Amino acid sequence: MWRGQYAGRARDVNALVGTTAPGDRYFLRPMTAPRTPLLALLVAFAAGGCTPAAAEQAAVTLRPTETVVGTPSPTAGPTPPPTVEPTPEPTLPPAPPPAAPFAMNLFEEGDFVPQHTFDWCVGASIQMTWNLVRPLRRSSYEDQQALWEMARARSFNSFGGANPRGWASVLTEIGLGHYELVSVPEWGAALRAAASALRETNRPVGLVMWRGRHAWVMSGFESVGDPAAHDDFTVTGIRVLDPLYPHGSAAWGPSPAPNALLTPEQLAAQFVIRDRRHWSSDIAPGYLLVLPV
């Protein structure tokens, strides 16, 4: 039956796949896949025998190859030049204020002490210096004598008196701050040195008067320009205390009143250079100051 029913078809198939020996059964051999996939697919579509899965597979096969394009990396531009910070302008110190009238004075009522003898001007000047600096006053005869003797013991003066070197030593020893004897050769420089020291230390200055024969105390001054702010200030007035007041000197002139304000010209009449001919010391000639430092 099998042979009779399918003999014709088998022959057809054998014609396609090859002949067999006589008397063998005819079997279908699987056909090899078409060598031209595109032609086989076209035939299948034309015959209407494609299933949806086959059609989908065909669609996938026919889809053109996709090219995957990555995200383009940014193209680096030219390197910008380095930023150069501007050089800051140098900061200059503030200019000092314009020179203006300036004045200071340490004197108060009760600070003046007269010398109790004609020899004790150094003792009286030490007492007045103390009074200008300290709140308690020193003015007694006994105290003035003791201070003068201290200064004379430290003077090593062949004349037997108290000289400016002993004066400076006693001021330092009794606790009024350090004092030094200095010699300034030029008049204007001597006035500026005295005013600058008084302004800086707030302590009075000793003036060696009459070529070394007498002692005054400088308690204040007036100037154009503050010595603390201007190096080129000018002293216009000097406050002085002369312990010989009210007597004065026939050779050097009258003693100014306590706390008198003298002009530089008035002071120059009695404040003069001390030279070696009248000075038993190795200090250089000049205007002598007992200076707070």
Coordinates of C-alpha atoms in Angstrom, one line a residue:
M1 CA 0.0 0.0 0.0
W2 CA 2.7 2.3 1.0
R3 CA 4.6 1.6 -2.2
G4 CA 1.5 1.9 -4.4
Q5 CA 0.2 5.1 -2.7
Y6 CA 3.5 7.0 -2.7
A7 CA 5.4 5.2 -5.5
G8 CA 4.9 8.1 -7.9
R9 CA 5.8 10.7 -5.3
A10 CA 8.8 8.6 -4.2
R11 CA 10.0 8.4 -7.7
D12 CA 9.8 12.1 -8.0
V13 CA 11.7 12.5 -4.8
N14 CA 14.3 10.0 -5.9
A15 CA 14.6 11.9 -9.0
L16 CA 15.5 14.8 -6.9
V17 CA 17.8 13.1 -4.4
G18 CA 19.2 10.2 -6.4
T19 CA 18.3 6.7 -7.4
T20 CA 18.2 3.6 -5.2
A21 CA 18.7 0.0 -5.7
P22 CA 15.7 -2.0 -7.1
G23 CA 13.4 -3.3 -4.4
D24 CA 14.5 -0.8 -1.7
R25 CA 11.9 1.3 0.1
Y26 CA 11.9 4.9 -0.7
F27 CA 12.6 7.3 2.2
L28 CA 12.7 11.0 2.2
R29 CA 16.2 12.3 3.0
P30 CA 16.4 15.7 4.6
M31 CA 17.2 18.3 2.0
T32 CA 20.2 20.4 2.5
A33 CA 19.7 24.0 3.3
P34 CA 19.6 26.2 0.2
R35 CA 22.9 27.8 -0.5
T36 CA 21.3 31.0 -1.3
P37 CA 19.4 32.2 1.8
L38 CA 18.0 35.3 0.1
L39 CA 16.5 33.2 -2.8
A40 CA 15.0 30.7 -0.4
L41 CA 13.4 33.4 1.6
L42 CA 11.9 35.1 -1.5
V43 CA 10.4 31.8 -2.6
A44 CA 9.0 31.2 0.9
F45 CA 7.3 34.6 0.9
A46 CA 5.9 34.1 -2.5
A47 CA 4.4 30.7 -1.6
G48 CA 2.7 32.2 1.5
G49 CA 4.1 29.4 3.6
C50 CA 6.0 31.5 6.1
T51 CA 4.9 31.4 9.7
P52 CA 5.0 34.6 11.8
A53 CA 8.2 33.3 13.5
A54 CA 9.8 32.7 10.2
A55 CA 8.8 36.1 9.0
E56 CA 10.2 37.7 12.1
Q57 CA 13.4 35.8 11.7
A58 CA 13.6 36.8 8.1
A59 CA 13.0 40.4 9.1
V60 CA 15.9 40.1 11.5
T61 CA 18.1 38.6 8.9
L62 CA 17.2 41.3 6.4
R63 CA 17.8 44.2 8.8
P64 CA 20.9 46.0 7.8
T65 CA 23.8 45.8 10.1
E66 CA 23.7 48.6 12.7
T67 CA 26.7 50.6 13.3
V68 CA 27.1 51.4 17.0
V69 CA 28.5 54.9 17.4
G70 CA 29.9 55.8 20.8
T71 CA 29.5 59.1 22.5
P72 CA 32.1 61.4 21.0
S73 CA 34.7 62.6 23.4
P74 CA 35.0 66.3 23.6
T75 CA 37.7 67.7 21.5
A76 CA 40.3 69.4 23.7
G77 CA 40.7 73.0 22.7
P78 CA 44.0 75.0 23.0
T79 CA 45.4 75.3 26.5
P80 CA 44.6 78.7 27.9
P81 CA 47.6 80.8 29.1
P82 CA 48.2 80.8 32.8
T83 CA 46.5 83.6 34.8
V84 CA 49.1 86.1 36.0
E85 CA 48.0 87.9 39.1
P86 CA 48.9 91.6 39.1
T87 CA 51.7 92.6 41.5
P88 CA 50.2 94.5 44.4
E89 CA 51.4 98.0 44.9
P90 CA 53.7 98.3 47.9
T91 CA 52.0 99.6 51.0
L92 CA 53.7 102.7 52.2
P93 CA 53.6 103.8 55.9
P94 CA 51.2 106.6 56.6
A95 CA 52.8 110.0 56.2
P96 CA 53.3 111.9 59.5
P97 CA 50.8 114.6 60.2
P98 CA 51.8 118.1 59.2
A99 CA 54.0 119.9 61.7
A100 CA 51.8 121.8 64.2
P101 CA 52.5 123.7 67.4
F102 CA 53.2 121.3 70.3
A103 CA 53.7 121.8 74.0
M104 CA 54.2 119.8 77.1
N105 CA 55.0 120.8 80.7
L106 CA 55.6 118.6 83.8
F107 CA 55.5 121.5 86.3
E108 CA 52.9 121.8 89.0
E109 CA 52.7 124.2 91.9
G110 CA 55.0 123.1 94.7
D111 CA 57.6 121.5 92.4
F112 CA 60.0 124.4 92.7
V113 CA 62.7 124.3 95.4
P114 CA 65.2 127.1 96.0
Q115 CA 68.8 126.1 96.8
H116 CA 69.4 126.7 100.5
T117 CA 73.0 127.8 100.1
F118 CA 74.8 129.2 97.1
D119 CA 76.6 125.9 96.7
W120 CA 73.8 123.5 96.7
C121 CA 72.3 124.1 93.2
V122 CA 72.8 120.4 92.3
G123 CA 71.1 119.2 95.5
A124 CA 68.1 121.6 94.8
S125 CA 67.9 120.4 91.2
I126 CA 67.8 116.8 92.3
Q127 CA 64.9 117.7 94.7
M128 CA 63.0 119.5 91.9
T129 CA 63.5 116.6 89.5
W130 CA 62.1 114.2 92.1
N131 CA 59.1 116.5 92.6
L132 CA 58.3 116.6 88.9
V133 CA 58.3 112.8 88.7
R134 CA 57.0 111.6 92.1
P135 CA 53.8 112.6 93.9
L136 CA 55.6 113.2 97.3
R137 CA 57.6 116.4 97.6
R138 CA 61.2 116.8 98.7
S139 CA 62.4 120.3 99.8
S140 CA 63.9 120.3 103.2
Y141 CA 67.3 121.7 104.1
E142 CA 68.6 118.4 105.4
D143 CA 67.5 116.4 102.4
Q144 CA 69.0 118.9 100.0
Q145 CA 72.3 118.8 101.8
A146 CA 72.3 115.0 101.8
L147 CA 71.6 114.9 98.1
W148 CA 74.4 117.4 97.3
E149 CA 76.9 115.4 99.4
M150 CA 75.9 112.2 97.5
A151 CA 76.5 114.0 94.2
R152 CA 79.9 115.4 95.3
A153 CA 81.0 112.0 96.5
R154 CA 80.4 110.7 92.9
S155 CA 81.9 113.6 91.1
F156 CA 85.6 113.1 91.6
N157 CA 86.0 116.8 90.9
S158 CA 89.3 118.5 91.8
F159 CA 87.4 121.6 92.6
G160 CA 85.6 119.9 95.5
G161 CA 82.1 120.5 94.4
A162 CA 79.2 118.4 92.9
N163 CA 79.6 118.1 89.1
P164 CA 77.2 117.0 86.4
R165 CA 78.5 113.4 86.4
G166 CA 77.7 113.1 90.1
W167 CA 74.3 114.7 89.5
A168 CA 73.4 112.1 86.9
S169 CA 74.5 109.3 89.2
V170 CA 72.4 110.4 92.1
L171 CA 69.2 110.7 89.9
T172 CA 69.7 107.2 88.8
E173 CA 70.4 105.8 92.3
I174 CA 67.4 107.3 94.0
G175 CA 65.1 105.6 91.5
L176 CA 64.2 108.3 89.0
G177 CA 65.2 106.2 86.0
H178 CA 68.6 106.1 84.2
Y179 CA 70.3 109.5 83.6
E180 CA 73.5 110.2 81.6
L181 CA 75.7 113.2 81.1
V182 CA 76.0 114.0 77.4
S183 CA 77.7 116.7 75.4
V184 CA 76.1 118.0 72.2
P185 CA 78.4 120.3 70.1
E186 CA 75.6 122.2 68.2
W187 CA 73.1 124.5 69.7
G188 CA 69.9 123.4 67.8
A189 CA 70.8 119.7 68.2
A190 CA 71.2 120.2 71.9
L191 CA 67.7 121.7 72.2
R192 CA 66.2 118.9 70.1
A193 CA 68.0 116.3 72.2
A194 CA 66.6 117.7 75.4
A195 CA 63.1 118.0 74.1
S196 CA 63.1 114.5 72.5
A197 CA 64.3 112.9 75.8
L198 CA 61.7 114.8 77.9
R199 CA 58.9 113.8 75.4
E200 CA 60.0 110.2 75.2
T201 CA 60.6 109.5 79.0
N202 CA 58.2 112.1 80.5
R203 CA 61.0 113.1 82.8
P204 CA 62.8 116.4 83.2
V205 CA 66.3 117.2 81.8
G206 CA 69.2 118.8 83.6
L207 CA 70.8 121.8 82.0
V208 CA 74.5 122.6 82.9
M209 CA 74.6 126.4 82.9
W210 CA 77.3 129.0 83.0
R211 CA 80.0 126.8 81.5
G212 CA 79.5 124.2 84.2
R213 CA 79.1 126.4 87.2
H214 CA 75.4 126.2 87.7
A215 CA 72.4 123.7 87.4
W216 CA 68.9 124.3 86.0
V217 CA 66.0 121.9 85.4
M218 CA 64.1 121.8 82.1
S219 CA 60.5 120.9 82.9
G220 CA 58.8 121.4 79.5
F221 CA 59.0 122.9 76.1
E222 CA 57.1 124.3 73.1
S223 CA 57.9 123.4 69.5
V224 CA 56.6 123.3 65.9
G225 CA 56.1 119.6 65.4
D226 CA 55.8 116.8 68.0
P227 CA 59.2 115.2 68.6
A228 CA 57.5 111.9 68.8
A229 CA 56.3 112.3 65.2
H230 CA 58.7 114.6 63.5
D231 CA 62.5 114.3 63.4
D232 CA 62.8 117.9 62.1
F233 CA 60.8 119.6 64.7
T234 CA 61.9 123.1 66.0
V235 CA 62.1 124.0 69.6
T236 CA 60.5 127.5 70.1
G237 CA 60.3 127.7 73.9
I238 CA 61.9 126.1 77.0
R239 CA 60.3 125.8 80.5
V240 CA 63.0 126.1 83.2
L241 CA 63.5 126.0 86.9
D242 CA 66.5 127.9 88.3
P243 CA 67.1 127.1 92.0
L244 CA 68.9 130.4 92.5
Y245 CA 65.7 132.4 91.9
P246 CA 65.1 135.2 92.8
H247 CA 68.8 136.2 93.1
G248 CA 70.4 135.6 89.7
S249 CA 74.0 136.5 88.8
A250 CA 75.7 139.8 88.0
A251 CA 77.8 138.1 85.3
W252 CA 75.1 135.9 83.7
G253 CA 71.9 137.8 84.3
P254 CA 68.8 137.5 86.5
S255 CA 67.2 134.1 87.3
P256 CA 64.0 133.5 85.5
A257 CA 60.9 132.9 87.6
P258 CA 59.9 129.3 88.3
N259 CA 58.2 127.6 85.2
A260 CA 59.2 130.6 83.0
L261 CA 59.0 130.0 79.2
L262 CA 62.2 131.2 77.6
T263 CA 62.9 131.7 74.0
P264 CA 66.0 129.9 72.6
E265 CA 67.8 133.2 72.4
Q266 CA 67.0 134.0 76.1
L267 CA 68.3 130.5 77.2
A268 CA 71.4 131.0 75.1
A269 CA 72.5 133.9 77.2
Q270 CA 73.2 131.5 80.1
F271 CA 73.3 128.0 78.5
V272 CA 76.7 128.0 76.7
I273 CA 79.3 125.5 75.6
R274 CA 81.5 124.0 78.2
D275 CA 85.1 123.5 76.9
R276 CA 88.0 121.6 78.4
R277 CA 89.7 124.7 79.8
H278 CA 86.9 124.9 82.4
W279 CA 86.2 121.3 82.8
S280 CA 88.1 118.7 84.8
S281 CA 86.8 115.7 82.8
D282 CA 87.4 113.8 79.6
I283 CA 84.0 114.6 78.2
A284 CA 84.0 116.4 74.8
P285 CA 83.3 120.1 74.7
G286 CA 79.7 121.0 74.0
Y287 CA 76.3 121.9 75.5
L288 CA 76.0 119.6 78.5
L289 CA 72.8 117.8 79.4
V290 CA 71.9 115.5 82.2
L291 CA 69.6 113.4 80.0
P292 CA 67.0 110.8 80.9
V293 CA 67.5 107.7 78.8

